Amino acid sequence: MTQIALIRHGSTAWNKEKRSQGQTDNPLDQEGREQAALLAARLAEESWDAIYASDLERASETARVIADRLGIQEIHLDSRLREMGGGQVEGTTEEERIAKWGADWGSLDLGKEHPDAGASRGKAALEDILRQHPDGRVIVVSHGAVLRNTLRSLVPELDISVKLGNTSITRVNHQDQAWQCELYNCSLHLEPEKGTL
């Protein structure tokens, strides 16, 4: 069995402003760095074989905080783990989108990457990780929308309607040619008084 911890990156200034980030390369903000440190402490309670991450800074920086804590030297950057491309929507808030394109802006193309395209590249990246780490335990740091679309493809019965929180952990296992999700969108490490899983 291969176990993969899918992690959404820590928070950014645009997260707080509710701006669509897409593939715009934003860094973590101070809270995002603190979230990554709390996540790293949680992950350090277990043994991990490798870390993969999107090459966008907010994900690779989150991965670096984890790797430093775990003593893992190399982070494997993979552009297939990037966030869904937002086209003209990137950098805008909901209010700005409504003002510019109307309330049904979501039905317009605007150059956005199709969900199936994001799912396809995310799935391909995870399948390559499986081949590299049979029976391994791997951390993958990526982005909310591409992770949810990838999960929709891998585990169709999973309810992905809840958006992934910053530095949340979603655990998936691959065994007997099938994927299972044993934990979705868990952020207990951000609530230290409640303990950790």
Coordinates of N, CA and C in Angstrom, one line a residue, residues 8-194:
R8 N -2.8 21.2 1.2 CA -3.0 22.5 0.6 C -2.0 23.4 1.2
H9 N -1.4 24.3 0.5 CA -0.4 25.2 0.9 C -1.0 26.1 2.1
G10 N -0.1 26.8 2.8 CA -0.5 27.8 3.8 C -1.1 29.0 3.2
S11 N -1.6 29.9 4.0 CA -2.3 31.1 3.6 C -1.4 32.1 2.9
T12 N -2.1 32.9 2.1 CA -1.4 34.0 1.4 C -2.2 35.3 1.6
A13 N -1.6 36.4 1.2 CA -2.4 37.7 1.3 C -3.6 37.6 0.4
W14 N -3.5 37.0 -0.8 CA -4.6 36.9 -1.7 C -5.7 36.0 -1.2
N15 N -5.4 35.0 -0.4 CA -6.4 34.2 0.3 C -7.3 35.0 1.2
K16 N -6.6 35.9 1.9 CA -7.3 36.8 2.9 C -8.2 37.8 2.1
E17 N -7.7 38.2 1.0 CA -8.5 39.2 0.2 C -9.5 38.5 -0.7
K18 N -9.6 37.1 -0.7 CA -10.5 36.3 -1.5 C -10.3 36.6 -3.0
R19 N -9.0 36.8 -3.3 CA -8.6 36.9 -4.8 C -8.3 35.6 -5.4
S20 N -8.8 35.3 -6.5 CA -8.4 34.1 -7.3 C -7.0 34.1 -7.6
Q21 N -6.2 33.1 -7.1 CA -4.8 33.0 -7.4 C -4.4 32.3 -8.6
G22 N -5.1 31.1 -8.8 CA -4.7 30.3 -10.0 C -3.2 30.0 -10.0
Q23 N -2.6 30.3 -11.1 CA -1.2 30.0 -11.3 C -0.3 31.3 -11.0
T24 N -0.9 32.4 -10.5 CA -0.1 33.5 -10.1 C 0.8 33.1 -9.0
D25 N 2.0 33.5 -9.0 CA 3.0 32.9 -8.1 C 3.2 33.8 -6.8
N26 N 2.3 33.6 -5.9 CA 2.3 34.4 -4.6 C 3.0 33.6 -3.5
P27 N 3.7 34.4 -2.6 CA 4.3 33.7 -1.4 C 3.3 33.5 -0.3
L28 N 3.7 32.8 0.7 CA 3.0 32.7 1.9 C 3.0 34.0 2.6
D29 N 2.0 34.3 3.4 CA 2.0 35.4 4.3 C 2.5 34.9 5.7
Q30 N 2.6 35.8 6.7 CA 3.2 35.3 8.0 C 2.3 34.2 8.6
E31 N 1.0 34.3 8.5 CA 0.1 33.3 9.0 C 0.4 32.0 8.3
G32 N 0.6 32.1 7.0 CA 0.8 30.8 6.2 C 2.1 30.1 6.7
R33 N 3.1 30.9 7.0 CA 4.4 30.3 7.5 C 4.1 29.6 8.9
E34 N 3.3 30.3 9.7 CA 3.0 29.7 11.0 C 2.2 28.4 10.9
Q35 N 1.2 28.5 9.9 CA 0.4 27.3 9.7 C 1.3 26.1 9.2
A36 N 2.3 26.4 8.3 CA 3.2 25.4 7.8 C 4.0 24.8 8.9
A37 N 4.4 25.6 9.9 CA 5.2 25.1 11.0 C 4.4 24.2 11.9
L38 N 3.1 24.5 12.1 CA 2.2 23.7 12.9 C 2.0 22.3 12.2
L39 N 1.8 22.4 10.9 CA 1.6 21.2 10.1 C 2.8 20.3 10.1
A40 N 4.0 21.0 10.0 CA 5.3 20.2 10.0 C 5.4 19.5 11.3
A41 N 5.1 20.1 12.4 CA 5.1 19.5 13.7 C 4.2 18.2 13.8
R42 N 3.0 18.4 13.2 CA 2.1 17.2 13.2 C 2.7 16.1 12.3
L43 N 3.2 16.4 11.1 CA 3.7 15.4 10.2 C 5.0 14.7 10.8
A44 N 5.7 15.5 11.6 CA 7.0 14.9 12.2 C 6.7 13.8 13.2
E45 N 5.4 13.6 13.6 CA 5.1 12.5 14.5 C 5.0 11.2 13.7
E46 N 5.2 11.2 12.4 CA 5.2 10.0 11.6 C 6.4 10.0 10.7
S47 N 6.6 8.9 10.0 CA 7.8 8.7 9.1 C 7.3 8.8 7.7
W48 N 8.1 9.6 6.9 CA 7.7 9.9 5.5 C 9.0 9.7 4.7
D49 N 8.7 9.2 3.4 CA 9.8 8.8 2.5 C 10.2 9.9 1.6
A50 N 9.3 10.8 1.2 CA 9.6 11.8 0.2 C 8.5 12.9 0.3
I51 N 8.9 14.1 -0.3 CA 8.0 15.2 -0.4 C 8.0 15.7 -1.9
Y52 N 6.8 15.9 -2.4 CA 6.6 16.4 -3.8 C 5.8 17.7 -3.6
A53 N 6.0 18.7 -4.5 CA 5.2 19.9 -4.3 C 5.1 20.6 -5.7
S54 N 4.0 21.4 -5.8 CA 3.9 22.3 -6.9 C 5.1 23.3 -6.9
D55 N 5.4 23.7 -8.1 CA 6.6 24.7 -8.2 C 6.2 26.1 -7.9
L56 N 4.9 26.4 -7.6 CA 4.5 27.7 -7.2 C 5.0 28.0 -5.8
E57 N 5.4 29.2 -5.5 CA 6.1 29.5 -4.3 C 5.3 29.2 -3.0
R58 N 4.0 29.5 -3.1 CA 3.2 29.2 -1.8 C 3.2 27.7 -1.4
A59 N 3.3 26.9 -2.4 CA 3.3 25.4 -2.2 C 4.7 25.0 -1.9
S60 N 5.7 25.4 -2.6 CA 7.1 25.0 -2.4 C 7.6 25.5 -1.1
E61 N 7.2 26.7 -0.7 CA 7.6 27.2 0.6 C 7.0 26.4 1.8
T62 N 5.7 26.1 1.6 CA 5.1 25.2 2.6 C 5.9 23.9 2.7
A63 N 6.2 23.3 1.6 CA 6.9 22.0 1.5 C 8.3 22.2 2.2
R64 N 9.0 23.3 2.0 CA 10.3 23.5 2.5 C 10.3 23.5 4.1
V65 N 9.2 24.2 4.6 CA 9.1 24.2 6.1 C 8.9 22.8 6.6
I66 N 8.1 22.0 5.9 CA 7.9 20.6 6.3 C 9.2 19.8 6.2
A67 N 9.9 19.9 5.0 CA 11.1 19.1 4.8 C 12.1 19.5 5.8
D68 N 12.3 20.7 6.2 CA 13.3 21.1 7.2 C 13.0 20.4 8.5
R69 N 11.7 20.4 8.9 CA 11.4 19.8 10.2 C 11.6 18.3 10.1
L70 N 11.3 17.7 9.0 CA 11.4 16.2 8.9 C 12.8 15.7 8.5
G71 N 13.7 16.7 8.2 CA 15.1 16.3 7.8 C 15.1 15.7 6.4
I72 N 14.2 16.0 5.6 CA 14.2 15.5 4.2 C 14.9 16.6 3.3
Q73 N 15.9 16.1 2.6 CA 16.8 17.1 1.9 C 16.2 17.6 0.6
E74 N 15.5 16.7 -0.1 CA 15.1 17.1 -1.5 C 13.6 17.2 -1.6
I75 N 13.1 18.3 -2.2 CA 11.7 18.4 -2.5 C 11.6 18.3 -4.0
H76 N 10.8 17.3 -4.5 CA 10.6 17.1 -5.9 C 9.5 18.1 -6.4
L77 N 9.9 19.1 -7.2 CA 8.9 20.1 -7.7 C 8.3 19.5 -9.0
D78 N 7.0 19.7 -9.1 CA 6.3 19.1 -10.3 C 5.3 20.1 -10.7
S79 N 5.4 20.7 -11.9 CA 4.5 21.7 -12.4 C 3.1 21.2 -12.6
R80 N 2.9 19.8 -12.7 CA 1.6 19.3 -12.8 C 0.8 19.4 -11.6
L81 N 1.4 19.7 -10.5 CA 0.8 19.9 -9.2 C 0.3 21.4 -9.0
R82 N 0.6 22.2 -10.0 CA 0.2 23.6 -9.9 C -1.4 23.8 -9.7
E83 N -1.8 24.9 -9.2 CA -3.2 25.2 -9.1 C -3.8 25.3 -10.5
M84 N -5.1 25.1 -10.6 CA -5.9 25.3 -11.8 C -5.6 26.7 -12.4
G85 N -5.4 26.8 -13.7 CA -5.2 28.1 -14.3 C -6.5 28.9 -14.3
G86 N -6.5 30.1 -13.9 CA -7.7 30.9 -13.7 C -7.9 31.9 -14.9
G87 N -7.0 31.9 -15.9 CA -7.3 32.8 -17.0 C -7.5 34.3 -16.5
Q88 N -8.5 34.9 -17.1 CA -8.7 36.3 -16.8 C -9.2 36.5 -15.4
V89 N -9.6 35.5 -14.7 CA -10.2 35.6 -13.4 C -9.1 35.8 -12.3
E90 N -7.9 35.4 -12.6 CA -6.8 35.5 -11.7 C -6.6 36.9 -11.2
G91 N -6.4 37.1 -9.9 CA -6.2 38.4 -9.3 C -7.4 39.2 -9.0
T92 N -8.6 38.6 -9.3 CA -9.9 39.3 -9.0 C -10.6 38.7 -7.8
T93 N -11.4 39.6 -7.2 CA -12.4 39.1 -6.2 C -13.7 38.8 -6.8
E94 N -14.6 38.2 -6.0 CA -15.9 37.9 -6.5 C -16.7 39.2 -6.9
E95 N -16.5 40.2 -6.1 CA -17.2 41.5 -6.4 C -16.7 42.1 -7.7
E96 N -15.4 42.0 -8.0 CA -14.8 42.5 -9.2 C -15.3 41.7 -10.4
R97 N -15.4 40.4 -10.2 CA -15.8 39.6 -11.3 C -17.3 39.9 -11.7
I98 N -18.1 40.1 -10.7 CA -19.5 40.4 -11.0 C -19.6 41.8 -11.7
A99 N -18.8 42.7 -11.2 CA -18.8 44.1 -11.8 C -18.4 44.0 -13.3
K100 N -17.4 43.1 -13.6 CA -16.8 43.1 -14.9 C -17.6 42.2 -15.9
W101 N -18.1 41.0 -15.4 CA -18.7 40.1 -16.3 C -20.1 39.7 -16.0
G102 N -20.6 40.2 -14.9 CA -22.0 39.9 -14.5 C -22.1 38.7 -13.5
A103 N -23.3 38.5 -12.9 CA -23.4 37.5 -11.8 C -23.2 36.1 -12.3
D104 N -23.3 35.9 -13.6 CA -23.1 34.5 -14.1 C -21.7 34.3 -14.7
W105 N -20.8 35.1 -14.2 CA -19.4 35.0 -14.7 C -18.8 33.6 -14.7
G106 N -19.3 32.8 -13.8 CA -18.7 31.4 -13.6 C -19.1 30.6 -14.8
S107 N -20.1 30.9 -15.6 CA -20.5 30.2 -16.8 C -19.7 30.6 -18.0
L108 N -18.9 31.7 -17.9 CA -18.1 32.1 -19.1 C -16.8 31.4 -19.1
D109 N -16.2 31.4 -20.3 CA -14.9 30.7 -20.4 C -13.8 31.5 -19.7
L110 N -13.5 32.7 -20.2 CA -12.5 33.6 -19.5 C -11.1 33.0 -19.4
G111 N -10.9 31.9 -20.2 CA -9.5 31.3 -20.2 C -9.2 30.4 -19.1
K112 N -10.3 30.0 -18.3 CA -10.0 29.2 -17.1 C -9.7 27.7 -17.6
E113 N -8.8 27.1 -16.8 CA -8.5 25.7 -17.1 C -9.7 24.8 -16.8
H114 N -10.0 23.8 -17.6 CA -11.2 23.0 -17.4 C -10.9 22.0 -16.2
P115 N -11.9 21.8 -15.4 CA -11.7 20.9 -14.2 C -11.1 19.5 -14.6
D116 N -11.5 19.0 -15.7 CA -11.0 17.7 -16.2 C -9.5 17.7 -16.5
A117 N -9.1 18.9 -17.0 CA -7.6 19.0 -17.4 C -6.8 19.0 -16.1
G118 N -7.3 19.7 -15.1 CA -6.6 19.7 -13.8 C -6.6 18.4 -13.1
A119 N -7.7 17.7 -13.2 CA -7.8 16.3 -12.7 C -6.8 15.4 -13.4
S120 N -6.7 15.5 -14.7 CA -5.9 14.7 -15.5 C -4.4 14.8 -15.1
R121 N -3.9 16.1 -15.0 CA -2.5 16.3 -14.7 C -2.2 15.9 -13.2
G122 N -3.2 16.2 -12.3 CA -2.9 15.8 -10.9 C -2.9 14.3 -10.8
K123 N -3.8 13.6 -11.5 CA -3.8 12.1 -11.4 C -2.5 11.6 -12.0
A124 N -2.0 12.1 -13.1 CA -0.8 11.7 -13.7 C 0.4 11.8 -12.8
A125 N 0.4 13.0 -12.1 CA 1.5 13.2 -11.1 C 1.5 12.2 -10.0
L126 N 0.3 11.9 -9.5 CA 0.2 10.9 -8.4 C 0.5 9.5 -8.9
E127 N 0.2 9.2 -10.1 CA 0.5 7.9 -10.6 C 2.0 7.7 -10.8
D128 N 2.7 8.8 -11.2 CA 4.1 8.7 -11.2 C 4.8 8.5 -9.9
I129 N 4.2 9.2 -8.9 CA 4.7 9.1 -7.5 C 4.5 7.6 -7.0
L130 N 3.4 7.0 -7.4 CA 3.1 5.6 -7.0 C 4.2 4.7 -7.5
R131 N 4.6 5.0 -8.8 CA 5.6 4.1 -9.4 C 7.0 4.4 -8.8
Q132 N 7.3 5.6 -8.3 CA 8.5 5.9 -7.7 C 8.6 5.4 -6.3
H133 N 7.5 5.3 -5.6 CA 7.4 4.9 -4.2 C 6.4 3.8 -3.9
P134 N 6.6 2.6 -4.5 CA 5.7 1.5 -4.1 C 5.8 1.2 -2.6
D135 N 4.7 1.1 -2.0 CA 4.6 0.9 -0.5 C 5.2 2.0 0.3
G136 N 5.3 3.2 -0.3 CA 5.9 4.3 0.4 C 4.9 5.2 1.1
R137 N 5.4 6.2 1.8 CA 4.6 7.2 2.5 C 5.1 8.6 2.0
V138 N 4.3 9.3 1.3 CA 4.7 10.5 0.6 C 3.8 11.7 0.9
I139 N 4.4 12.8 1.0 CA 3.7 14.1 1.2 C 3.7 14.8 -0.1
V140 N 2.5 15.3 -0.5 CA 2.3 16.1 -1.7 C 1.7 17.4 -1.3
V141 N 2.4 18.5 -1.6 CA 1.9 19.9 -1.3 C 1.5 20.5 -2.6
S142 N 0.2 20.9 -2.6 CA -0.4 21.4 -3.8 C -1.4 22.5 -3.5
H143 N -2.5 22.6 -4.2 CA -3.4 23.7 -4.1 C -4.9 23.1 -4.1
G144 N -5.8 23.9 -3.5 CA -7.1 23.5 -3.3 C -7.9 22.9 -4.5
A145 N -8.0 23.7 -5.5 CA -8.9 23.3 -6.6 C -8.3 22.1 -7.4
V146 N -7.0 22.1 -7.6 CA -6.4 21.0 -8.4 C -6.5 19.7 -7.5
L147 N -6.3 19.8 -6.2 CA -6.4 18.6 -5.4 C -7.9 18.1 -5.4
R148 N -8.8 19.0 -5.3 CA -10.2 18.5 -5.2 C -10.6 17.9 -6.6
N149 N -10.2 18.4 -7.7 CA -10.5 17.8 -9.0 C -9.8 16.5 -9.1
T150 N -8.6 16.4 -8.7 CA -7.8 15.1 -8.7 C -8.5 14.1 -7.9
L151 N -9.0 14.5 -6.7 CA -9.7 13.5 -5.8 C -11.0 13.1 -6.4
R152 N -11.7 14.0 -7.1 CA -12.9 13.6 -7.8 C -12.7 12.6 -8.8
S153 N -11.5 12.6 -9.5 CA -11.2 11.6 -10.5 C -10.8 10.3 -9.8
L154 N -10.0 10.4 -8.7 CA -9.5 9.1 -8.1 C -10.5 8.4 -7.3
V155 N -11.3 9.2 -6.5 CA -12.2 8.6 -5.6 C -13.6 9.2 -5.8
P156 N -14.3 8.8 -6.9 CA -15.5 9.4 -7.3 C -16.6 9.5 -6.3
E157 N -16.6 8.6 -5.3 CA -17.7 8.6 -4.3 C -17.4 9.6 -3.2
L158 N -16.2 10.2 -3.2 CA -15.9 11.1 -2.1 C -16.6 12.5 -2.3
D159 N -17.2 13.0 -1.3 CA -17.8 14.3 -1.3 C -16.8 15.4 -1.2
I160 N -16.5 16.1 -2.3 CA -15.5 17.2 -2.3 C -16.1 18.5 -2.3
S161 N -17.4 18.6 -1.8 CA -18.1 19.9 -1.9 C -17.4 20.9 -0.9
V162 N -16.8 20.4 0.2 CA -16.2 21.3 1.1 C -14.8 21.7 0.6
K163 N -14.5 23.0 0.5 CA -13.2 23.4 0.0 C -12.1 23.1 1.0
L164 N -10.9 22.8 0.5 CA -9.8 22.5 1.4 C -9.3 23.7 2.1
G165 N -9.0 23.6 3.4 CA -8.5 24.7 4.2 C -7.0 24.8 4.0
N166 N -6.4 25.9 4.3 CA -5.0 26.1 4.2 C -4.3 25.1 5.1
T167 N -3.3 24.4 4.6 CA -2.5 23.4 5.3 C -3.3 22.2 5.8
S168 N -4.5 22.0 5.2 CA -5.3 20.8 5.6 C -4.6 19.6 5.0
I169 N -4.9 18.5 5.7 CA -4.3 17.2 5.3 C -5.5 16.3 4.8
T170 N -5.3 15.7 3.6 CA -6.2 14.7 3.1 C -5.3 13.5 2.8
R171 N -5.7 12.4 3.4 CA -4.9 11.2 3.2 C -5.6 10.2 2.3
V172 N -4.8 9.8 1.3 CA -5.3 8.8 0.3 C -4.3 7.6 0.3
N173 N -4.9 6.4 0.2 CA -4.1 5.2 0.1 C -4.4 4.5 -1.2
H174 N -3.4 3.9 -1.8 CA -3.5 3.1 -3.0 C -3.1 1.7 -2.7
Q175 N -4.1 0.8 -2.9 CA -3.9 -0.6 -2.6 C -4.8 -1.4 -3.6
D176 N -4.3 -2.5 -4.1 CA -5.1 -3.4 -5.0 C -5.7 -2.6 -6.1
Q177 N -4.9 -1.8 -6.7 CA -5.3 -1.0 -7.9 C -6.4 0.0 -7.6
A178 N -6.6 0.3 -6.4 CA -7.7 1.3 -6.1 C -7.3 2.3 -5.1
W179 N -7.9 3.5 -5.2 CA -7.6 4.6 -4.2 C -8.8 4.6 -3.2
Q180 N -8.4 4.9 -2.0 CA -9.3 5.2 -0.9 C -8.9 6.5 -0.2
C181 N -9.9 7.2 0.3 CA -9.6 8.4 1.1 C -9.9 8.2 2.5
E182 N -9.0 8.2 3.4 CA -9.2 7.9 4.8 C -9.4 9.1 5.7
L183 N -9.0 10.3 5.1 CA -9.1 11.6 5.9 C -9.2 12.7 4.9
Y184 N -10.2 13.6 5.1 CA -10.4 14.7 4.1 C -10.4 16.0 4.9
N185 N -9.5 16.9 4.4 CA -9.6 18.3 4.9 C -9.4 18.5 6.4
C186 N -8.5 17.8 7.0 CA -8.3 17.8 8.4 C -7.3 18.9 8.8
S187 N -7.7 19.8 9.7 CA -6.8 20.9 10.1 C -6.7 21.0 11.6
L188 N -6.7 19.8 12.3 CA -6.6 19.8 13.7 C -5.3 20.4 14.2
H189 N -4.3 20.4 13.4 CA -3.0 21.0 13.9 C -3.1 22.5 14.1
L190 N -4.1 23.1 13.5 CA -4.3 24.5 13.7 C -5.1 24.9 14.9
E191 N -5.5 23.8 15.6 CA -6.3 24.0 16.8 C -5.6 23.2 17.9
P192 N -4.4 23.7 18.4 CA -3.6 22.8 19.3 C -4.4 22.4 20.6
E193 N -5.3 23.2 21.0 CA -6.0 22.8 22.3 C -6.9 21.6 22.1
K194 N -7.2 21.2 20.8 CA -8.0 20.0 20.6 C -7.1 18.8 20.4

